[in-house]
PDB file of C-alpha atoms in Angstrom:
ATOM      1  CA  MET D 191      50.327  41.656 -94.015  1.00 34.00           C
ATOM      2  CA  ARG D 192      53.518  43.588 -94.512  1.00 40.00           C
ATOM      3  CA  LEU D 193      55.969  45.849 -92.254  1.00 50.00           C
ATOM      4  CA  ARG D 194      54.656  48.977 -91.333  1.00 47.00           C
ATOM      5  CA  ALA D 195      58.280  50.399 -91.410  1.00 43.00           C
ATOM      6  CA  LEU D 196      59.594  47.948 -94.465  1.00 41.00           C
ATOM      7  CA  LEU D 197      61.808  49.767 -97.027  1.00 34.00           C
ATOM      8  CA  ALA D 198      60.742  49.449-100.308  1.00 33.00           C
ATOM      9  CA  ALA D 199      63.255  50.113-103.557  1.00 30.00           C
ATOM     10  CA  ALA D 200      61.609  52.878-105.259  1.00 32.00           C
ATOM     11  CA  VAL D 201      62.107  55.185-102.824  1.00 34.00           C
ATOM     12  CA  LEU D 202      63.936  59.254-103.260  1.00 32.00           C
ATOM     13  CA  THR D 203      66.434  59.708-101.499  1.00 34.00           C
ATOM     14  CA  ILE D 204      65.235  63.063 -99.819  1.00 31.00           C
ATOM     15  CA  ILE D 205      63.282  63.438 -96.774  1.00 32.00           C
ATOM     16  CA  THR D 206      60.870  65.633 -98.186  1.00 34.00           C
ATOM     17  CA  ALA D 207      59.476  62.892-100.696  1.00 33.00           C
ATOM     18  CA  PRO D 208      57.818  60.119 -99.933  1.00 34.00           C
ATOM     19  CA  ALA D 209      59.202  57.083 -98.530  1.00 35.00           C
ATOM     20  CA  ALA D 210      59.223  53.134 -98.550  1.00 35.00           C
ATOM     21  CA  PHE D 211      58.789  52.478 -95.135  1.00 34.00           C
ATOM     22  CA  ALA D 212      54.895  51.156 -96.042  1.00 34.00           C
ATOM     23  CA  ALA D 213      54.133  52.471 -92.133  1.00 34.00           C
ATOM     24  CA  PRO D 214      51.229  54.257 -92.429  1.00 34.00           C
ATOM     25  CA  ASP D 215      50.018  57.475 -89.748  1.00 44.00           C
ATOM     26  CA  VAL D 216      46.380  56.835 -88.481  1.00 68.00           C
ATOM     27  CA  ALA D 217      44.339  55.997 -91.127  1.00 55.00           C
ATOM     28  CA  HIS D 218      40.446  57.358 -90.568  1.00 62.00           C
ATOM     29  CA  GLY D 219      41.589  59.002 -87.293  1.00 68.00           C
ATOM     30  CA  SER D 220      41.624  62.597 -86.000  1.00 77.00           C
ATOM     31  CA  ASP D 221      42.927  65.307 -84.866  1.00 84.00           C
ATOM     32  CA  VAL D 222      44.970  65.420 -81.491  1.00 90.00           C
ATOM     33  CA  PRO D 223      44.409  68.557 -79.489  1.00 88.00           C
ATOM     34  CA  PRO D 224      46.774  70.751 -78.525  1.00 91.00           C
ATOM     35  CA  GLY D 225      48.976  69.821 -75.573  1.00 90.00           C
ATOM     36  CA  ARG D 226      48.045  66.134 -75.504  1.00 92.00           C
ATOM     37  CA  PHE D 227      50.368  63.239 -76.337  1.00 94.00           C
ATOM     38  CA  GLY D 228      53.738  65.492 -76.095  1.00 95.00           C
ATOM     39  CA  PHE D 229      55.692  61.805 -75.734  1.00 97.00           C
ATOM     40  CA  VAL D 230      54.764  60.676 -79.416  1.00 96.00           C
ATOM     41  CA  ALA D 231      58.214  61.041 -80.985  1.00 97.00           C
ATOM     42  CA  LYS D 232      58.344  61.565 -84.802  1.00 96.00           C
ATOM     43  CA  LEU D 233      61.581  60.404 -85.963  1.00 97.00           C
ATOM     44  CA  ALA D 234      63.306  61.302 -89.604  1.00 97.00           C
ATOM     45  CA  MET D 235      66.202  58.727 -90.506  1.00 97.00           C
ATOM     46  CA  THR D 236      68.624  59.851 -93.455  1.00 97.00           C
ATOM     47  CA  LYS D 237      71.292  57.725 -95.551  1.00 98.00           C
ATOM     48  CA  ILE D 238      69.089  54.663 -95.751  1.00 97.00           C
ATOM     49  CA  PRO D 239      71.405  52.115 -96.941  1.00 97.00           C
ATOM     50  CA  ARG D 240      70.343  49.417 -99.685  1.00 96.00           C
ATOM     51  CA  PRO D 241      72.411  46.453-101.214  1.00 96.00           C
ATOM     52  CA  ASP D 242      73.638  48.950-103.939  1.00 97.00           C
ATOM     53  CA  GLY D 243      75.050  51.519-101.905  1.00 96.00           C
ATOM     54  CA  SER D 244      72.166  54.197-102.698  1.00 97.00           C
ATOM     55  CA  THR D 245      70.956  55.821 -99.828  1.00 97.00           C
ATOM     56  CA  TYR D 246      67.456  56.886 -99.138  1.00 96.00           C
ATOM     57  CA  SER D 247      65.271  58.245 -96.312  1.00 95.00           C
ATOM     58  CA  SER D 248      62.233  57.512 -94.552  1.00 94.00           C
ATOM     59  CA  PHE D 249      60.225  57.795 -91.416  1.00 95.00           C
ATOM     60  CA  CYS D 250      58.586  55.895 -87.954  1.00 96.00           C
ATOM     61  CA  THR D 251      56.792  56.967 -85.070  1.00 96.00           C
ATOM     62  CA  GLY D 252      57.805  56.244 -81.215  1.00 98.00           C
ATOM     63  CA  ALA D 253      57.145  57.200 -77.581  1.00 98.00           C
ATOM     64  CA  LEU D 254      59.671  58.765 -74.843  1.00 98.00           C
ATOM     65  CA  VAL D 255      59.397  56.092 -71.673  1.00 98.00           C
ATOM     66  CA  ALA D 256      61.990  58.217 -70.264  1.00 98.00           C
ATOM     67  CA  PRO D 257      63.850  60.794 -70.338  1.00 98.00           C
ATOM     68  CA  GLY D 258      66.828  60.220 -72.796  1.00 98.00           C
ATOM     69  CA  TRP D 259      65.121  57.473 -74.620  1.00 98.00           C
ATOM     70  CA  VAL D 260      62.507  56.956 -76.788  1.00 98.00           C
ATOM     71  CA  VAL D 261      60.861  53.641 -77.965  1.00 98.00           C
ATOM     72  CA  THR D 262      60.043  52.387 -81.340  1.00 98.00           C
ATOM     73  CA  THR D 263      59.920  49.303 -84.076  1.00 97.00           C
ATOM     74  CA  GLY D 264      62.585  47.050 -84.512  1.00 97.00           C
ATOM     75  CA  HIS D 265      62.820  46.964 -87.709  1.00 96.00           C
ATOM     76  CA  CYS D 266      63.092  50.724 -88.642  1.00 97.00           C
ATOM     77  CA  PHE D 267      66.698  50.239 -87.812  1.00 98.00           C
ATOM     78  CA  HIS D 268      68.853  47.190 -90.179  1.00 97.00           C
ATOM     79  CA  ASP D 269      71.925  47.424 -92.384  1.00 97.00           C
ATOM     80  CA  ALA D 270      71.572  47.150 -95.897  1.00 97.00           C
ATOM     81  CA  HIS D 271      70.372  43.668 -96.462  1.00 96.00           C
ATOM     82  CA  ARG D 272      67.232  44.507 -93.711  1.00 94.00           C
ATOM     83  CA  LYS D 273      68.671  43.248 -91.279  1.00 96.00           C
ATOM     84  CA  ARG D 274      67.518  44.367 -87.937  1.00 97.00           C
ATOM     85  CA  VAL D 275      70.916  45.981 -85.902  1.00 97.00           C
ATOM     86  CA  SER D 276      72.185  47.146 -82.125  1.00 97.00           C
ATOM     87  CA  GLY D 277      74.956  49.814 -81.207  1.00 97.00           C
ATOM     88  CA  LYS D 278      75.604  53.038 -82.918  1.00 97.00           C
ATOM     89  CA  MET D 279      73.009  54.685 -84.973  1.00 97.00           C
ATOM     90  CA  PRO D 280      72.916  52.710 -88.376  1.00 97.00           C
ATOM     91  CA  TYR D 281      72.159  56.423 -90.527  1.00 98.00           C
ATOM     92  CA  PRO D 282      71.220  59.974 -89.181  1.00 98.00           C
ATOM     93  CA  THR D 283      68.144  60.052 -87.120  1.00 98.00           C
ATOM     94  CA  THR D 284      66.255  62.712 -85.545  1.00 98.00           C
ATOM     95  CA  VAL D 285      63.731  62.777 -82.953  1.00 98.00           C
ATOM     96  CA  THR D 286      61.204  65.346 -82.690  1.00 97.00           C
ATOM     97  CA  LEU D 287      59.115  65.696 -79.440  1.00 98.00           C
ATOM     98  CA  GLY D 288      56.433  67.872 -77.257  1.00 96.00           C
ATOM     99  CA  LEU D 289      54.254  68.932 -80.508  1.00 95.00           C
ATOM    100  CA  VAL D 290      50.999  67.604 -82.636  1.00 94.00           C
ATOM    101  CA  ASP D 291      51.282  70.775 -84.995  1.00 95.00           C
ATOM    102  CA  GLU D 292      54.544  71.121 -87.119  1.00 93.00           C
ATOM    103  CA  ALA D 293      53.143  74.077 -88.929  1.00 93.00           C
ATOM    104  CA  ILE D 294      52.381  76.432 -85.634  1.00 95.00           C
ATOM    105  CA  GLU D 295      54.693  74.490 -83.047  1.00 94.00           C
ATOM    106  CA  SER D 296      58.836  73.329 -83.227  1.00 92.00           C
ATOM    107  CA  GLY D 297      58.710  71.066 -80.325  1.00 96.00           C
ATOM    108  CA  VAL D 298      61.874  69.482 -79.041  1.00 98.00           C
ATOM    109  CA  ALA D 299      64.434  68.095 -81.841  1.00 98.00           C
ATOM    110  CA  ARG D 300      67.391  65.426 -80.238  1.00 98.00           C
ATOM    111  CA  LYS D 301      69.214  63.039 -82.599  1.00 98.00           C
ATOM    112  CA  ALA D 302      69.601  59.326 -81.793  1.00 98.00           C
ATOM    113  CA  THR D 303      72.628  58.106 -80.835  1.00 98.00           C
ATOM    114  CA  GLU D 304      72.665  54.166 -80.226  1.00 98.00           C
ATOM    115  CA  VAL D 305      70.042  51.791 -80.473  1.00 98.00           C
ATOM    116  CA  LEU D 306      69.240  48.576 -78.576  1.00 98.00           C
ATOM    117  CA  GLN D 307      67.138  45.842 -79.998  1.00 98.00           C
ATOM    118  CA  ALA D 308      64.727  43.676 -77.888  1.00 98.00           C
ATOM    119  CA  LYS D 309      64.887  39.537 -78.077  1.00 96.00           C
ATOM    120  CA  GLU D 310      61.500  39.179 -77.419  1.00 96.00           C
ATOM    121  CA  ASN D 311      59.997  41.081 -79.985  1.00 96.00           C
ATOM    122  CA  ASP D 312      59.416  43.632 -83.104  1.00 97.00           C
ATOM    123  CA  VAL D 313      61.023  46.899 -80.790  1.00 98.00           C
ATOM    124  CA  ALA D 314      64.152  49.123 -80.036  1.00 98.00           C
ATOM    125  CA  LEU D 315      64.895  51.308 -77.385  1.00 98.00           C
ATOM    126  CA  LEU D 316      66.844  54.553 -79.369  1.00 98.00           C
ATOM    127  CA  ARG D 317      69.476  56.893 -76.344  1.00 98.00           C
ATOM    128  CA  LEU D 318      68.797  60.001 -77.077  1.00 98.00           C
ATOM    129  CA  ASP D 319      72.003  62.788 -77.252  1.00 98.00           C
ATOM    130  CA  THR D 320      70.349  65.145 -74.333  1.00 98.00           C
ATOM    131  CA  PRO D 321      68.134  63.844 -72.747  1.00 98.00           C
ATOM    132  CA  VAL D 322      64.030  65.765 -72.834  1.00 98.00           C
ATOM    133  CA  SER D 323      63.193  67.428 -69.702  1.00 96.00           C
ATOM    134  CA  THR D 324      59.449  68.943 -70.709  1.00 96.00           C
ATOM    135  CA  VAL D 325      57.839  66.409 -71.759  1.00 96.00           C
ATOM    136  CA  PRO D 326      56.586  63.558 -69.692  1.00 95.00           C
ATOM    137  CA  PRO D 327      57.107  60.422 -70.647  1.00 97.00           C
ATOM    138  CA  VAL D 328      54.737  57.874 -70.947  1.00 97.00           C
ATOM    139  CA  THR D 329      55.154  54.842 -68.631  1.00 96.00           C
ATOM    140  CA  VAL D 330      55.690  50.865 -69.273  1.00 97.00           C
ATOM    141  CA  SER D 331      52.492  49.339 -68.875  1.00 97.00           C
ATOM    142  CA  ARG D 332      53.384  46.230 -66.919  1.00 97.00           C
ATOM    143  CA  VAL D 333      49.511  44.413 -66.922  1.00 96.00           C
ATOM    144  CA  LEU D 334      49.173  42.271 -69.407  1.00 96.00           C
ATOM    145  CA  PRO D 335      46.474  43.153 -72.252  1.00 97.00           C
ATOM    146  CA  LYS D 336      43.297  41.576 -72.283  1.00 97.00           C
ATOM    147  CA  VAL D 337      40.581  41.025 -75.137  1.00 98.00           C
ATOM    148  CA  GLY D 338      38.321  43.691 -75.544  1.00 97.00           C
ATOM    149  CA  GLN D 339      40.032  46.306 -74.094  1.00 97.00           C
ATOM    150  CA  HIS D 340      40.310  49.834 -75.540  1.00 96.00           C
ATOM    151  CA  LEU D 341      43.474  51.665 -76.105  1.00 97.00           C
ATOM    152  CA  THR D 342      44.295  54.566 -77.888  1.00 95.00           C
ATOM    153  CA  LEU D 343      46.867  55.138 -80.965  1.00 95.00           C
ATOM    154  CA  ALA D 344      48.693  57.911 -82.042  1.00 95.00           C
ATOM    155  CA  GLY D 345      50.705  58.644 -84.950  1.00 93.00           C
ATOM    156  CA  TRP D 346      52.798  60.888 -87.587  1.00 91.00           C
ATOM    157  CA  GLY D 347      52.082  58.527 -89.880  1.00 87.00           C
ATOM    158  CA  SER D 348      50.181  59.024 -93.945  1.00 84.00           C
ATOM    159  CA  LEU D 349      46.129  59.419 -93.889  1.00 81.00           C
ATOM    160  CA  THR D 350      46.755  56.563 -96.645  1.00 78.00           C
ATOM    161  CA  SER D 351      48.988  53.866 -97.987  1.00 79.00           C
ATOM    162  CA  THR D 352      48.162  55.526-101.925  1.00 80.00           C
ATOM    163  CA  ASN D 353      50.988  58.142-102.361  1.00 82.00           C
ATOM    164  CA  PRO D 354      52.222  58.162 -98.461  1.00 82.00           C
ATOM    165  CA  VAL D 355      53.488  61.125 -96.556  1.00 86.00           C
ATOM    166  CA  PRO D 356      53.885  61.832 -93.137  1.00 86.00           C
ATOM    167  CA  ALA D 357      51.194  63.379 -91.122  1.00 84.00           C
ATOM    168  CA  GLY D 358      52.216  67.324 -90.770  1.00 89.00           C
ATOM    169  CA  ARG D 359      49.625  67.190 -87.372  1.00 90.00           C
ATOM    170  CA  MET D 360      49.570  63.853 -85.187  1.00 93.00           C
ATOM    171  CA  GLN D 361      46.138  61.433 -85.382  1.00 91.00           C
ATOM    172  CA  GLN D 362      45.175  59.755 -83.153  1.00 93.00           C
ATOM    173  CA  GLY D 363      41.983  56.898 -82.723  1.00 92.00           C
ATOM    174  CA  SER D 364      40.822  53.952 -80.403  1.00 94.00           C
ATOM    175  CA  VAL D 365      41.600  50.784 -81.533  1.00 96.00           C
ATOM    176  CA  GLN D 366      40.118  47.180 -79.426  1.00 97.00           C
ATOM    177  CA  VAL D 367      42.542  44.063 -78.352  1.00 98.00           C
ATOM    178  CA  ALA D 368      41.295  41.039 -80.511  1.00 98.00           C
ATOM    179  CA  THR D 369      43.854  38.392 -79.394  1.00 98.00           C
ATOM    180  CA  VAL D 370      47.001  38.195 -77.040  1.00 98.00           C
ATOM    181  CA  ALA D 371      49.780  36.527 -77.749  1.00 98.00           C
ATOM    182  CA  PRO D 372      52.677  35.568 -75.916  1.00 98.00           C
ATOM    183  CA  THR D 373      55.010  38.803 -76.997  1.00 98.00           C
ATOM    184  CA  THR D 374      52.110  40.433 -79.635  1.00 98.00           C
ATOM    185  CA  VAL D 375      48.816  41.690 -79.424  1.00 98.00           C
ATOM    186  CA  GLY D 376      45.681  42.000 -82.101  1.00 98.00           C
ATOM    187  CA  VAL D 377      44.390  45.376 -82.375  1.00 97.00           C
ATOM    188  CA  ARG D 378      41.162  46.394 -84.586  1.00 95.00           C
ATOM    189  CA  GLY D 379      39.773  49.794 -85.594  1.00 93.00           C
ATOM    190  CA  ALA D 380      37.331  50.826 -82.837  1.00 92.00           C
ATOM    191  CA  ALA D 381      36.217  54.669 -83.759  1.00 91.00           C
ATOM    192  CA  PRO D 382      36.413  57.512 -85.176  1.00 89.00           C
ATOM    193  CA  ALA D 383      35.633  54.177 -87.123  1.00 89.00           C
ATOM    194  CA  ILE D 384      36.038  49.866 -88.059  1.00 92.00           C
ATOM    195  CA  THR D 385      38.349  50.975 -90.356  1.00 89.00           C
ATOM    196  CA  THR D 386      40.866  53.587 -87.896  1.00 88.00           C
ATOM    197  CA  SER D 387      43.986  51.788 -88.443  1.00 89.00           C
ATOM    198  CA  ALA D 388      48.100  52.246 -88.343  1.00 91.00           C
ATOM    199  CA  CYS D 389      48.978  53.846 -91.449  1.00 89.00           C
ATOM    200  CA  THR D 390      52.579  54.085 -93.551  1.00 89.00           C
ATOM    201  CA  TYR D 391      55.399  56.047 -91.408  1.00 92.00           C
ATOM    202  CA  ASP D 392      53.560  54.510 -88.005  1.00 92.00           C
ATOM    203  CA  SER D 393      56.093  51.964 -87.271  1.00 94.00           C
ATOM    204  CA  GLY D 394      56.736  51.940 -83.609  1.00 96.00           C
ATOM    205  CA  ALA D 395      53.431  54.169 -82.935  1.00 96.00           C
ATOM    206  CA  PRO D 396      52.377  53.676 -79.305  1.00 97.00           C
ATOM    207  CA  TYR D 397      49.078  52.184 -78.000  1.00 97.00           C
ATOM    208  CA  PHE D 398      48.073  53.303 -74.701  1.00 97.00           C
ATOM    209  CA  VAL D 399      45.700  54.459 -71.829  1.00 95.00           C
ATOM    210  CA  PRO D 400      45.775  57.708 -71.797  1.00 88.00           C
ATOM    211  CA  ASP D 401      45.792  59.885 -68.784  1.00 82.00           C
ATOM    212  CA  GLU D 402      45.527  63.369 -67.759  1.00 67.00           C
ATOM    213  CA  LYS D 403      49.905  64.115 -68.777  1.00 68.00           C
ATOM    214  CA  SER D 404      50.352  60.730 -70.750  1.00 76.00           C
ATOM    215  CA  GLY D 405      49.221  57.240 -70.471  1.00 86.00           C
ATOM    216  CA  ALA D 406      50.302  53.794 -69.811  1.00 95.00           C
ATOM    217  CA  LEU D 407      52.112  52.109 -72.841  1.00 98.00           C
ATOM    218  CA  VAL D 408      50.282  49.090 -73.435  1.00 98.00           C
ATOM    219  CA  SER D 409      51.492  48.320 -76.912  1.00 98.00           C
ATOM    220  CA  ILE D 410      53.802  49.553 -80.297  1.00 98.00           C
ATOM    221  CA  GLU D 411      52.755  49.146 -83.833  1.00 97.00           C
ATOM    222  CA  ALA D 412      54.344  46.325 -85.875  1.00 96.00           C
ATOM    223  CA  THR D 413      52.805  45.372 -88.666  1.00 93.00           C
ATOM    224  CA  GLY D 414      49.075  45.240 -90.295  1.00 90.00           C
ATOM    225  CA  PRO D 415      47.051  45.166 -93.972  1.00 89.00           C
ATOM    226  CA  GLY D 416      47.163  47.829 -96.378  1.00 87.00           C
ATOM    227  CA  CYS D 417      45.322  50.583 -94.753  1.00 87.00           C
ATOM    228  CA  PRO D 418      43.267  51.829 -94.230  1.00 87.00           C
ATOM    229  CA  HIS D 419      41.203  48.397 -92.934  1.00 90.00           C
ATOM    230  CA  ALA D 420      39.230  46.895 -90.831  1.00 92.00           C
ATOM    231  CA  GLY D 421      41.683  43.959 -90.130  1.00 93.00           C
ATOM    232  CA  ILE D 422      43.755  42.850 -87.370  1.00 96.00           C
ATOM    233  CA  GLU D 423      47.315  45.044 -86.513  1.00 95.00           C
ATOM    234  CA  THR D 424      49.655  43.288 -85.141  1.00 97.00           C
ATOM    235  CA  THR D 425      51.305  45.144 -82.026  1.00 98.00           C
ATOM    236  CA  SER D 426      54.101  44.170 -80.067  1.00 98.00           C
ATOM    237  CA  ARG D 427      53.599  43.984 -76.153  1.00 98.00           C
ATOM    238  CA  ALA D 428      55.281  45.999 -73.809  1.00 98.00           C
ATOM    239  CA  ASP D 429      54.430  44.083 -70.751  1.00 98.00           C
ATOM    240  CA  VAL D 430      56.564  41.507 -72.150  1.00 98.00           C
ATOM    241  CA  ILE D 431      59.791  44.235 -72.546  1.00 98.00           C
ATOM    242  CA  ALA D 432      59.247  46.139 -69.675  1.00 98.00           C
ATOM    243  CA  ASP D 433      62.439  44.781 -67.358  1.00 98.00           C
ATOM    244  CA  TRP D 434      64.256  45.347 -70.276  1.00 98.00           C
ATOM    245  CA  ILE D 435      63.204  48.676 -70.820  1.00 98.00           C
ATOM    246  CA  ALA D 436      63.622  49.269 -67.662  1.00 98.00           C
ATOM    247  CA  THR D 437      67.353  47.764 -67.184  1.00 97.00           C
ATOM    248  CA  HIS D 438      68.261  50.240 -69.930  1.00 97.00           C
ATOM    249  CA  THR D 439      66.855  53.853 -69.287  1.00 96.00           C
ATOM    250  CA  ALA D 440      67.574  53.946 -65.139  1.00 88.00           C
TER     251      ALA D 440
END
């Protein structure tokens, strides 16, 4: 098992090169239709520090939960020794929302100004420099997930863990809840294939019950086996931090 956004040492330091957050786009998934899931955010980080003083760039995924706030995985934001941090952003982070295909859409771009780490699980909230009024946020579920429940995963991760690059078109897939723990949910692929799974740069990707406008957020991508895979992916439960999210985003 490995963290989806684990920072590897041998990453190129330019944003256009494959970076070392081991956190994929949806592998063995399918294209998201135009106009869907605009709340799914692509996070691009630059000048991430290493212990030797050098820096590099990488990506994560997130979800808009309020006009000025995005939820993602906590381990995407850390110091040079990979310790999770709260407060002022540790490095420049651009958040892009409201698009599914970068080749034909520009979406809505914001800068993240603050990161807050949850105590209960590997989740962080990002404050945006300007609220987003054109994209409906996803609702945070307060319901206990159930084994057998089907969820949609959407993200901007790589399609493979071999020489990964972030996706230019958002991918989606269906997963089924396999296990429920006090702060996490284990999920496994259901469709288009049993190997449909989160992949590199999907750290922070939302698992949700979709509706016509957005959906209900059930969990957030944390870690899993190399992708694509048919094993269990570990995700962070949203219901156990719903009050924490509401307090900070109100």
